Coordinates of C-alpha atoms in Angstrom, one line a residue:
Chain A
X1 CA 0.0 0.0 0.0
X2 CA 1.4 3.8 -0.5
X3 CA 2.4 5.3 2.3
X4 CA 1.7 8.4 3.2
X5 CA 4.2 10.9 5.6
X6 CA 3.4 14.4 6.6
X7 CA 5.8 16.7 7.7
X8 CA 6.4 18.6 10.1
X9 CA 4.1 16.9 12.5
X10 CA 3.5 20.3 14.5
X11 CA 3.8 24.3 13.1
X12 CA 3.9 26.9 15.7
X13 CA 2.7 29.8 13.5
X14 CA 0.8 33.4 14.1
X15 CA -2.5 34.6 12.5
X16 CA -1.7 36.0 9.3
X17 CA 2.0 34.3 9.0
X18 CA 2.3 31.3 6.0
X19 CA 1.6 27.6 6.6
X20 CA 4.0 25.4 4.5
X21 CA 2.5 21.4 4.8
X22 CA 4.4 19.1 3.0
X23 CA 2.9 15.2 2.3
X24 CA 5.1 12.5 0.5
X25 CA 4.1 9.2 -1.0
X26 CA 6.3 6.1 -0.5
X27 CA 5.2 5.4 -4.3
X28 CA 4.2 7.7 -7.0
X29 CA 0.4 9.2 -7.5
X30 CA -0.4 9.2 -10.8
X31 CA -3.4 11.7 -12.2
X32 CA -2.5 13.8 -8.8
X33 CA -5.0 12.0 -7.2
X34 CA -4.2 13.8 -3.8
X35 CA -6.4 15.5 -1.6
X36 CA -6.3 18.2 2.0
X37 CA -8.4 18.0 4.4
X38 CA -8.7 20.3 7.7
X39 CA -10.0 18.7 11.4
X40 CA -10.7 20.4 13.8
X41 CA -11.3 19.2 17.6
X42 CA -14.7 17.1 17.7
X43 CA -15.0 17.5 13.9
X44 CA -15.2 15.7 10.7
X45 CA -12.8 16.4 8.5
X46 CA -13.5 18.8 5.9
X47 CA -12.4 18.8 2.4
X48 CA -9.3 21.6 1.0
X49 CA -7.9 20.1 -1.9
X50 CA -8.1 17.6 -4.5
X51 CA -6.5 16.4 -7.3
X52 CA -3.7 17.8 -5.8
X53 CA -4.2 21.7 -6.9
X54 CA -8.2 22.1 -6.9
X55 CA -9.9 23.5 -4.2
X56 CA -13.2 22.1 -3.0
X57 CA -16.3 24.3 -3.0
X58 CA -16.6 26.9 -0.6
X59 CA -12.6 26.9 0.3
X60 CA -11.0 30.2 0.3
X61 CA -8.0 30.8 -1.9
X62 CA -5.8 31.9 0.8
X63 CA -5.8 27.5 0.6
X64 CA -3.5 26.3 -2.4
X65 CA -2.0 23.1 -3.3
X66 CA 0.8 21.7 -5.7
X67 CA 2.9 18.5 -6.2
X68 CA 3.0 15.7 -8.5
X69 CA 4.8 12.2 -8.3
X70 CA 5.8 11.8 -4.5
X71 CA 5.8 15.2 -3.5
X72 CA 2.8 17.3 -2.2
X73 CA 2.6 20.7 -0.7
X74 CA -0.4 22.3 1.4
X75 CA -0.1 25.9 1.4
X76 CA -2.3 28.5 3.5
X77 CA -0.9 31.8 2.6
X78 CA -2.1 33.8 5.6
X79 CA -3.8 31.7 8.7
X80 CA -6.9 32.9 9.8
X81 CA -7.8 32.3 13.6
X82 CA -9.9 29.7 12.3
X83 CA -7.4 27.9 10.5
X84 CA -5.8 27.2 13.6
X85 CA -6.6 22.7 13.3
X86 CA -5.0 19.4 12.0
X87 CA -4.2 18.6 8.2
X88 CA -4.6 15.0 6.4
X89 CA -3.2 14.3 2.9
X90 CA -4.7 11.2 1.2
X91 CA -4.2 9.4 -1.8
X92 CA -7.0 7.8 -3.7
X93 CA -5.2 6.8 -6.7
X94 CA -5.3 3.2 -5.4
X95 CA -6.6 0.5 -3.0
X96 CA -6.2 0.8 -0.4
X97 CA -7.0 4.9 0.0
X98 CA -4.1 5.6 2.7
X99 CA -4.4 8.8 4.9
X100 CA -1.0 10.9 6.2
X101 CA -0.7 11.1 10.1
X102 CA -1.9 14.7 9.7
X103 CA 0.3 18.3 10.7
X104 CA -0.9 20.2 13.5
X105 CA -1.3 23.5 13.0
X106 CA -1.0 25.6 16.2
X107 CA -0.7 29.3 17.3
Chain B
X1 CA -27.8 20.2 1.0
X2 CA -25.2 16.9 1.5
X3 CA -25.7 15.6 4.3
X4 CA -24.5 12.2 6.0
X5 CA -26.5 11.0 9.3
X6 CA -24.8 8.3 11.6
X7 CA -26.2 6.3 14.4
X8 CA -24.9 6.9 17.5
X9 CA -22.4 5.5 20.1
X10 CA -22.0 2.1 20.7
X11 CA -20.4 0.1 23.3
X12 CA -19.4 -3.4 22.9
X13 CA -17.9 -6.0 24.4
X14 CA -14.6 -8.2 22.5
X15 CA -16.2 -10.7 20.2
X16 CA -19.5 -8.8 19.4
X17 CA -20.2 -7.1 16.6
X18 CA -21.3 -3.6 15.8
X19 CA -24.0 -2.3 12.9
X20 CA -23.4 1.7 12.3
X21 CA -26.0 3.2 10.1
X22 CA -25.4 6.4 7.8
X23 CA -28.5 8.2 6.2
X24 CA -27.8 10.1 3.0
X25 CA -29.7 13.0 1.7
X26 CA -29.4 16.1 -0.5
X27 CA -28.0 13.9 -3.6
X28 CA -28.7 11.1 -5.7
X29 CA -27.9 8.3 -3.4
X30 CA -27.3 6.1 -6.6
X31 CA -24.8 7.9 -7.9
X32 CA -21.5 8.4 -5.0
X33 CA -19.7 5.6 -3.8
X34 CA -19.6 5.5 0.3
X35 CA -16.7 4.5 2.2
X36 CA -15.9 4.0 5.7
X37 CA -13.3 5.2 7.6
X38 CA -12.2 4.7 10.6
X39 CA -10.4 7.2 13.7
X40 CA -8.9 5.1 16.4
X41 CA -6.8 7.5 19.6
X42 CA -3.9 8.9 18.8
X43 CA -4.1 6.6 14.8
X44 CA -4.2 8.0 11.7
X45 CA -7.5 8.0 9.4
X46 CA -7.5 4.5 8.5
X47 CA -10.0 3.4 4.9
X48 CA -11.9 0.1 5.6
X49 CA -14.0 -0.4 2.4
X50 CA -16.5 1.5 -0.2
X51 CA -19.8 0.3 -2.0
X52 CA -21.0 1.6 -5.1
X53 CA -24.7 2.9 -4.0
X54 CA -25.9 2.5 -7.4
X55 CA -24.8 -1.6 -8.3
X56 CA -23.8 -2.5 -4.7
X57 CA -20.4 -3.6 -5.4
X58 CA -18.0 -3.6 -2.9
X59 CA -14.5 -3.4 -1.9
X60 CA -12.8 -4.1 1.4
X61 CA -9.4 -3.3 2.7
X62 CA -7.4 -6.6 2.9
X63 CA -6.9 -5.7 6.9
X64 CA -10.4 -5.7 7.8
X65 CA -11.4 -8.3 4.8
X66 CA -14.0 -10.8 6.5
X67 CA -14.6 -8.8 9.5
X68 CA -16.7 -6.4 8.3
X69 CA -19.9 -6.4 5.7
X70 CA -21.1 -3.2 4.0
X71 CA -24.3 -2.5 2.5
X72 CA -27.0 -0.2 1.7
X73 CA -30.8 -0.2 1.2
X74 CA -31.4 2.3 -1.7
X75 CA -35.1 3.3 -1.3
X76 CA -34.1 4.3 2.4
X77 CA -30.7 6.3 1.1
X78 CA -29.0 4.0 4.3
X79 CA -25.6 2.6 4.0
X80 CA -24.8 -0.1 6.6
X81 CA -21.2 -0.7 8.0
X82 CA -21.2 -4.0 10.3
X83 CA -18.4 -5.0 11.7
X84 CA -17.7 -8.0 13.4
X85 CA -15.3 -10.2 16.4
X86 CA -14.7 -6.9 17.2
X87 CA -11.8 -6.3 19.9
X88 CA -9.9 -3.1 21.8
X89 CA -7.8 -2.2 18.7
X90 CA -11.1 -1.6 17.2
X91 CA -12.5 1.1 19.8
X92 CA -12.6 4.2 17.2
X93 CA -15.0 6.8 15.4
X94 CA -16.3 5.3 12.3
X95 CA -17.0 8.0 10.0
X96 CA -19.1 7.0 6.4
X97 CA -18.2 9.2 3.4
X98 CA -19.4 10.1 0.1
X99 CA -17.2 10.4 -2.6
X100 CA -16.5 8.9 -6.1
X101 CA -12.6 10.0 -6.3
X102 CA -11.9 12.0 -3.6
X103 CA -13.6 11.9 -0.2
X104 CA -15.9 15.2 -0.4
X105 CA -18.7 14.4 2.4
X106 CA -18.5 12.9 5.7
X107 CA -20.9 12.1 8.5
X108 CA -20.3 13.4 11.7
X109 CA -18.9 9.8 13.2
X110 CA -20.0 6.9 15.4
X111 CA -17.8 6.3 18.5
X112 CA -17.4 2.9 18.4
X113 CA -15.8 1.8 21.9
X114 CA -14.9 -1.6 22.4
X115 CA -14.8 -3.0 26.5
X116 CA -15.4 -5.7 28.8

């Protein structure tokens, strides 16, 4: 199965500062077929990203993503309070659909 | 609007088994797969299996392959996750999902705990 690792596992950022998350696959993802999603405490995750560089409905563009192959990259250009939560990456280019450990992202 | 409905919290002992439940509305059931996923303390998100809503085929994760049965009753929009010999490993929220590629709904979760 493709493995999934997230990195860092914690950023200690301020409102307003840029959020870098980076997610590499153990084996490449063809068609992009990587998506973002934010938790927050209590929550279900929410979809960001997929496809690698499309953002979902509703998600503001302060929320970008890029990679291809192995490589993957979660940007938030300026946090928001409210952007203050954990980020998954997941690959659904093939069975099984594997999930990253997640980045916290923390004032 | 998309929405996802899950029954709610179960507590089991080792060797039961556990039904979850997950209402759809606001689409065309027939036409998104659902998957179930699974959140156990401290784990990573962890993908158990999908059916397609619309034929009913299925696909499991080799890890949980015989332990668990999905299904789904079209005319009530329902998917079904049941999951069986269940022991602590398996104490987690179970979260259903709608999603043909990606993942793009999810229901609020069932907190499956698992105890003697």
């Amino acid at each position: 199965e493709i493995v999934l690792t997230q990195s860092p596992g914690t950023l200690s950022l301020s409102p307003g500062e840029r959020a870098t998350l980076s997610c590499r696959t153990s084996q490449s993802v063809s068609s992009s077929y990587l998506a973002w999603y934010q938790q927050k405490p209590g929550q279900a995750p929410r979809l960001l990203i997929y496809d690698a560089s499309s953002r979902a409905t509703g998600i503001p563009d302060r929320f970008s993503g890029s990679g291809s192959g192995t490589d993957f990259t979660l940007t938030i250009s300026r946090l928001e309070p409210e952007d203050f939560a954990v980020y998954f990456c997941q690959q659904y280019d093939e069975s099984p659909r594997t999930f990253g450990q997640g980045t916290k992202v923390e004032i | 609007q998309v929405q996802l409905v899950q029954s709610g919290a179960e507590v089991k002992k080792p060797g039961a088994s556990v039904k979850v439940s997950c209402k759809a509305s606001g689409y065309t059931f027939s036409t998104y797969a659902i998957h179930w996923v699974r959140q156990a303390p401290g784990q990573r998100l962890e993908w158990m299996a999908w059916i397609n809503a619309g034929n009913g085929n299925t696909k499991y994760s080799q890890k949980f392959q015989g332990r668990v049965t999905i299904t789904r009753d079209t005319s009530a929009t329902t998917a079904y996750m049941e999951l069986n010999s269940l022991r602590s490993e398996d104490t987690a929220v179970y979260y259903c999902t709608r999603g043909n590629l990606p993942i793009d709904y999810w229901g609020q979760g069932t907190l499956v705990t698992v105890s003697s």
